[in-house]
Short mmCIF file of C-alpha atoms in Angstrom, two decimals:
data_model
loop_
_atom_site.label_atom_id
_atom_site.label_comp_id
_atom_site.label_asym_id
_atom_site.label_seq_id
_atom_site.Cartn_x
_atom_site.Cartn_y
_atom_site.Cartn_z
CA UNK A 1 -33.92 -83.59 -25.06
CA UNK A 2 -30.90 -83.91 -27.14
CA UNK A 3 -31.02 -80.60 -29.18
CA UNK A 4 -31.63 -78.61 -25.15
CA UNK A 5 -29.81 -81.27 -23.14
CA UNK A 6 -26.31 -80.55 -26.26
CA UNK A 7 -26.59 -76.94 -26.44
CA UNK A 8 -27.70 -75.76 -22.93
CA UNK A 9 -24.94 -73.05 -21.69
CA UNK A 10 -24.83 -74.98 -18.87
CA UNK A 11 -23.15 -78.47 -18.16
CA UNK A 12 -24.89 -81.35 -17.44
CA UNK A 13 -24.19 -84.83 -16.63
CA UNK A 14 -25.53 -88.09 -16.39
CA UNK A 15 -24.54 -90.35 -13.25
CA UNK A 16 -25.64 -93.69 -11.88
CA UNK A 17 -25.95 -95.37 -8.71
CA UNK A 18 -22.48 -96.23 -9.32
CA UNK A 19 -21.05 -92.37 -9.79
CA UNK A 20 -20.02 -93.22 -13.54
CA UNK A 21 -21.04 -90.91 -16.71
CA UNK A 22 -23.91 -92.10 -18.20
CA UNK A 23 -24.12 -88.88 -20.98
CA UNK A 24 -22.49 -85.28 -20.80
CA UNK A 25 -22.51 -82.36 -22.43
CA UNK A 26 -19.72 -80.44 -24.40
CA UNK A 27 -20.33 -77.18 -22.06
CA UNK A 28 -19.58 -79.81 -18.91
CA UNK A 29 -16.47 -81.35 -20.70
CA UNK A 30 -15.65 -77.40 -21.52
CA UNK A 31 -15.83 -76.64 -17.34
CA UNK A 32 -14.72 -79.26 -15.98
CA UNK A 33 -11.21 -79.16 -17.96
CA UNK A 34 -11.39 -82.36 -20.17
CA UNK A 35 -12.78 -82.38 -23.82
CA UNK A 36 -11.99 -85.92 -23.50
CA UNK A 37 -14.43 -86.86 -20.97
CA UNK A 38 -17.57 -89.40 -21.40
CA UNK A 39 -19.33 -92.45 -21.04
CA UNK A 40 -17.85 -94.45 -17.83
CA UNK A 41 -15.53 -91.97 -16.57
CA UNK A 42 -15.97 -91.70 -12.40
CA UNK A 43 -17.35 -88.46 -11.81
CA UNK A 44 -15.05 -88.22 -8.87
CA UNK A 45 -12.54 -88.03 -11.21
CA UNK A 46 -13.49 -84.63 -11.88
CA UNK A 47 -15.52 -83.55 -8.83
CA UNK A 48 -13.66 -85.61 -6.22
CA UNK A 49 -15.92 -84.95 -2.78
CA UNK A 50 -18.71 -85.88 -5.56
CA UNK A 51 -21.75 -88.33 -3.33
CA UNK A 52 -24.97 -89.85 -5.13
CA UNK A 53 -25.93 -89.53 -2.15
CA UNK A 54 -26.74 -85.75 -1.56
CA UNK A 55 -29.52 -83.67 -4.01
CA UNK A 56 -27.53 -80.04 -4.26
CA UNK A 57 -28.60 -76.77 -4.36
CA UNK A 58 -26.53 -74.49 -5.57
CA UNK A 59 -23.83 -76.61 -3.76
CA UNK A 60 -20.52 -74.93 -4.79
CA UNK A 61 -17.71 -76.62 -5.73
CA UNK A 62 -13.68 -74.88 -5.97
CA UNK A 63 -11.41 -76.55 -8.58
CA UNK A 64 -7.92 -76.62 -9.31
CA UNK A 65 -7.22 -75.92 -12.80
CA UNK A 66 -3.59 -75.74 -13.58
CA UNK A 67 -2.61 -72.46 -12.09
CA UNK A 68 -6.15 -71.35 -11.39
CA UNK A 69 -9.00 -71.95 -9.58
CA UNK A 70 -12.46 -72.62 -10.26
CA UNK A 71 -15.68 -71.98 -8.82
CA UNK A 72 -18.97 -73.94 -9.67
CA UNK A 73 -22.32 -74.12 -8.58
CA UNK A 74 -23.53 -77.43 -8.48
CA UNK A 75 -27.62 -78.95 -8.74
CA UNK A 76 -28.19 -82.65 -8.25
CA UNK A 77 -31.36 -84.09 -8.38
CA UNK A 78 -32.78 -87.64 -9.62
CA UNK A 79 -34.51 -88.32 -12.58
CA UNK A 80 -37.24 -90.59 -12.45
CA UNK A 81 -38.11 -89.86 -8.37
CA UNK A 82 -40.34 -92.69 -7.71
CA UNK A 83 -37.49 -94.84 -8.59
CA UNK A 84 -35.00 -95.66 -5.65
CA UNK A 85 -31.43 -96.06 -7.61
CA UNK A 86 -32.30 -92.85 -10.19
CA UNK A 87 -30.00 -91.91 -12.95
CA UNK A 88 -28.80 -88.86 -11.94
CA UNK A 89 -29.40 -85.50 -13.50
CA UNK A 90 -26.35 -82.97 -12.63
CA UNK A 91 -26.20 -79.27 -13.84
CA UNK A 92 -23.03 -77.52 -13.14
CA UNK A 93 -22.91 -73.02 -13.75
CA UNK A 94 -19.24 -72.26 -13.71
CA UNK A 95 -19.52 -68.94 -11.53
CA UNK A 96 -15.77 -67.53 -11.53
CA UNK A 97 -16.75 -64.44 -12.75
CA UNK A 98 -18.83 -64.00 -10.27
CA UNK A 99 -16.78 -65.38 -7.62
CA UNK A 100 -13.96 -63.50 -8.59
CA UNK A 101 -15.44 -59.98 -8.73
CA UNK A 102 -16.81 -60.59 -5.17
CA UNK A 103 -13.44 -61.45 -3.47
CA UNK A 104 -12.09 -58.05 -5.40
CA UNK A 105 -14.92 -56.14 -4.53
CA UNK A 106 -14.72 -58.06 -1.25
CA UNK A 107 -11.11 -57.20 -1.03
CA UNK A 108 -11.18 -53.42 -1.57
CA UNK A 109 -14.25 -52.71 1.12
CA UNK A 110 -11.73 -54.04 3.88
CA UNK A 111 -8.86 -51.66 2.36
CA UNK A 112 -11.40 -48.91 2.75
CA UNK A 113 -11.52 -49.31 6.23
CA UNK A 114 -8.29 -50.56 6.95
CA UNK A 115 -6.72 -47.68 5.43
CA UNK A 116 -6.98 -44.32 6.91
CA UNK A 117 -7.87 -41.99 3.94
CA UNK A 118 -5.53 -38.74 5.08
CA UNK A 119 -2.80 -40.54 6.19
CA UNK A 120 -2.13 -43.81 4.03
CA UNK A 121 -1.83 -45.41 7.67
CA UNK A 122 -4.11 -48.34 9.05
CA UNK A 123 -6.78 -47.30 10.32
CA UNK A 124 -8.30 -48.06 13.94
CA UNK A 125 -10.62 -50.44 13.01
CA UNK A 126 -7.48 -52.65 11.57
CA UNK A 127 -5.67 -52.31 14.83
CA UNK A 128 -8.41 -53.30 16.55
CA UNK A 129 -9.53 -56.18 14.55
CA UNK A 130 -5.65 -58.01 14.31
CA UNK A 131 -4.43 -56.99 17.82
CA UNK A 132 -7.16 -56.85 20.27
CA UNK A 133 -8.43 -60.42 19.56
CA UNK A 134 -7.05 -63.95 19.97
CA UNK A 135 -9.00 -65.03 17.04
CA UNK A 136 -6.21 -63.06 15.06
CA UNK A 137 -3.44 -63.65 17.66
CA UNK A 138 -3.16 -67.00 18.65
CA UNK A 139 -0.08 -67.85 18.82
CA UNK A 140 0.63 -64.46 21.15
CA UNK A 141 3.13 -62.67 19.40
CA UNK A 142 5.30 -60.74 21.26
CA UNK A 143 5.74 -57.07 20.28
CA UNK A 144 6.87 -53.65 20.87
CA UNK A 145 4.55 -51.34 20.53
CA UNK A 146 4.63 -47.14 20.41
CA UNK A 147 2.01 -44.30 21.25
CA UNK A 148 2.55 -41.41 19.49
CA UNK A 149 1.39 -37.86 20.09
CA UNK A 150 1.76 -34.61 18.17
CA UNK A 151 2.52 -32.09 20.73
CA UNK A 152 0.14 -29.08 20.96
CA UNK A 153 -1.46 -30.13 18.28
CA UNK A 154 -4.53 -28.39 18.80
CA UNK A 155 -2.98 -24.70 18.17
CA UNK A 156 -1.59 -26.33 15.32
CA UNK A 157 -5.35 -25.85 13.98
CA UNK A 158 -6.65 -23.53 15.44
CA UNK A 159 -4.03 -20.67 14.40
CA UNK A 160 -3.20 -21.85 10.85
CA UNK A 161 -6.82 -24.61 10.23
CA UNK A 162 -7.41 -27.84 9.92
CA UNK A 163 -6.00 -27.72 6.20
CA UNK A 164 -2.90 -26.92 7.63
CA UNK A 165 -4.00 -29.65 10.57
CA UNK A 166 -4.14 -31.87 7.96
CA UNK A 167 -1.05 -31.69 5.33
CA UNK A 168 1.09 -31.33 9.10
CA UNK A 169 0.12 -35.26 9.57
CA UNK A 170 0.52 -36.68 6.44
CA UNK A 171 3.62 -35.92 6.40
CA UNK A 172 4.00 -36.57 9.32
CA UNK A 173 2.74 -39.90 8.47
CA UNK A 174 5.21 -40.45 5.41
CA UNK A 175 8.18 -39.18 7.30
CA UNK A 176 7.52 -42.08 9.69
CA UNK A 177 6.82 -45.04 6.93
CA UNK A 178 10.04 -43.60 5.35
CA UNK A 179 11.72 -44.31 8.70
CA UNK A 180 10.82 -47.82 9.31
CA UNK A 181 10.50 -51.44 8.13
CA UNK A 182 8.29 -52.42 5.46
CA UNK A 183 7.36 -55.22 7.89
CA UNK A 184 6.75 -52.37 10.57
CA UNK A 185 2.99 -51.35 10.87
CA UNK A 186 2.58 -47.70 11.53
CA UNK A 187 -1.64 -47.37 12.17
CA UNK A 188 -3.31 -43.37 12.33
CA UNK A 189 -5.30 -44.22 15.94
CA UNK A 190 -7.25 -41.19 15.85
CA UNK A 191 -6.87 -36.88 15.68
CA UNK A 192 -3.22 -36.92 15.91
CA UNK A 193 -2.21 -39.83 17.66
CA UNK A 194 -0.37 -42.83 16.19
CA UNK A 195 0.82 -47.00 16.32
CA UNK A 196 3.97 -48.19 15.82
CA UNK A 197 3.73 -51.83 16.05
CA UNK A 198 7.30 -54.26 16.00
CA UNK A 199 6.98 -57.22 16.20
CA UNK A 200 9.61 -59.95 17.32
CA UNK A 201 11.09 -56.90 18.76
CA UNK A 202 12.70 -56.01 22.71
CA UNK A 203 12.16 -52.64 24.28
CA UNK A 204 16.44 -50.82 23.33
CA UNK A 205 15.44 -51.80 20.00
CA UNK A 206 12.31 -50.43 19.85
CA UNK A 207 13.91 -46.75 22.03
CA UNK A 208 16.13 -46.21 19.39
CA UNK A 209 13.83 -46.71 16.95
CA UNK A 210 11.53 -43.77 19.13
CA UNK A 211 13.97 -41.65 18.78
CA UNK A 212 14.98 -41.64 15.17
CA UNK A 213 10.80 -41.28 13.95
CA UNK A 214 11.60 -38.04 17.12
CA UNK A 215 14.25 -37.12 15.10
CA UNK A 216 13.16 -37.04 12.11
CA UNK A 217 9.24 -35.45 12.32
CA UNK A 218 11.14 -32.38 13.78
CA UNK A 219 13.18 -32.13 10.49
CA UNK A 220 9.98 -31.97 8.25
CA UNK A 221 9.68 -29.16 6.04
CA UNK A 222 6.67 -27.27 7.00
CA UNK A 223 7.12 -23.67 5.51
CA UNK A 224 5.60 -23.28 2.71
CA UNK A 225 1.90 -24.25 5.06
CA UNK A 226 2.63 -21.56 7.57
CA UNK A 227 6.10 -19.72 8.50
CA UNK A 228 7.70 -21.40 11.52
CA UNK A 229 5.51 -24.07 11.16
CA UNK A 230 7.66 -27.31 13.29
CA UNK A 231 5.96 -30.20 15.40
CA UNK A 232 7.36 -32.24 18.46
CA UNK A 233 6.62 -35.38 19.43
CA UNK A 234 5.57 -37.34 22.07
CA UNK A 235 5.39 -41.30 22.22
CA UNK A 236 5.31 -44.10 24.88
CA UNK A 237 6.94 -47.18 24.20
CA UNK A 238 5.79 -50.37 25.75
CA UNK A 239 7.10 -53.93 24.61
CA UNK A 240 4.40 -57.13 25.43
CA UNK A 241 2.17 -59.54 23.55
CA UNK A 242 -0.95 -59.94 21.14
CA UNK A 243 -3.70 -60.08 21.72
CA UNK A 244 -3.26 -56.20 22.65
CA UNK A 245 -6.36 -55.29 25.76
#
């Protein structure tokens, strides 16, 4: 038992009913970030929300150590189930690496659904999730919204092909982004339709932004795609607040 206790790959701590450490192995000290941890120490000095009365089963605990978060799975059960005040065996597993991997994968998945792959702009799903639900906008933020449509875009696809049409949309997206502040969000709503969200912006300012977008869109060079190819935009403006219904 002693060899198993000392050499286990998980942290193991025996705790009495007064929430004091009876014994602790090296791995537990390492995981909890204190090589000086020893018998008689209060376990709550290391795991603040620990509760002796609870028999944990893969319970997640997050600790702050220096400048990083450490994620633990903890399991606890009485050593002697026949004794009411039996000491408890606490098993600690460091799952920080797995947790961070899952968080990174979740973030990448969210980015895939939030970003339109053709233009690099935010997607319609992102717009709906952020601006069309009450839970995301509790303060009903004031904003101005531009709804932008490429004039006669179907004709471009019909005459020059969808690959040219995709290039037109991609270059238009870059033109819009380059002429807007970094905190202004540009969304590809669908097809050749775009939305620009400007938080805390009044309609007169939004109108000037719309004119700038319209003017620069006409100046984008598409001559390498098709001779004489140019576009124009129709832009609608509204002022209101989130959520947008």
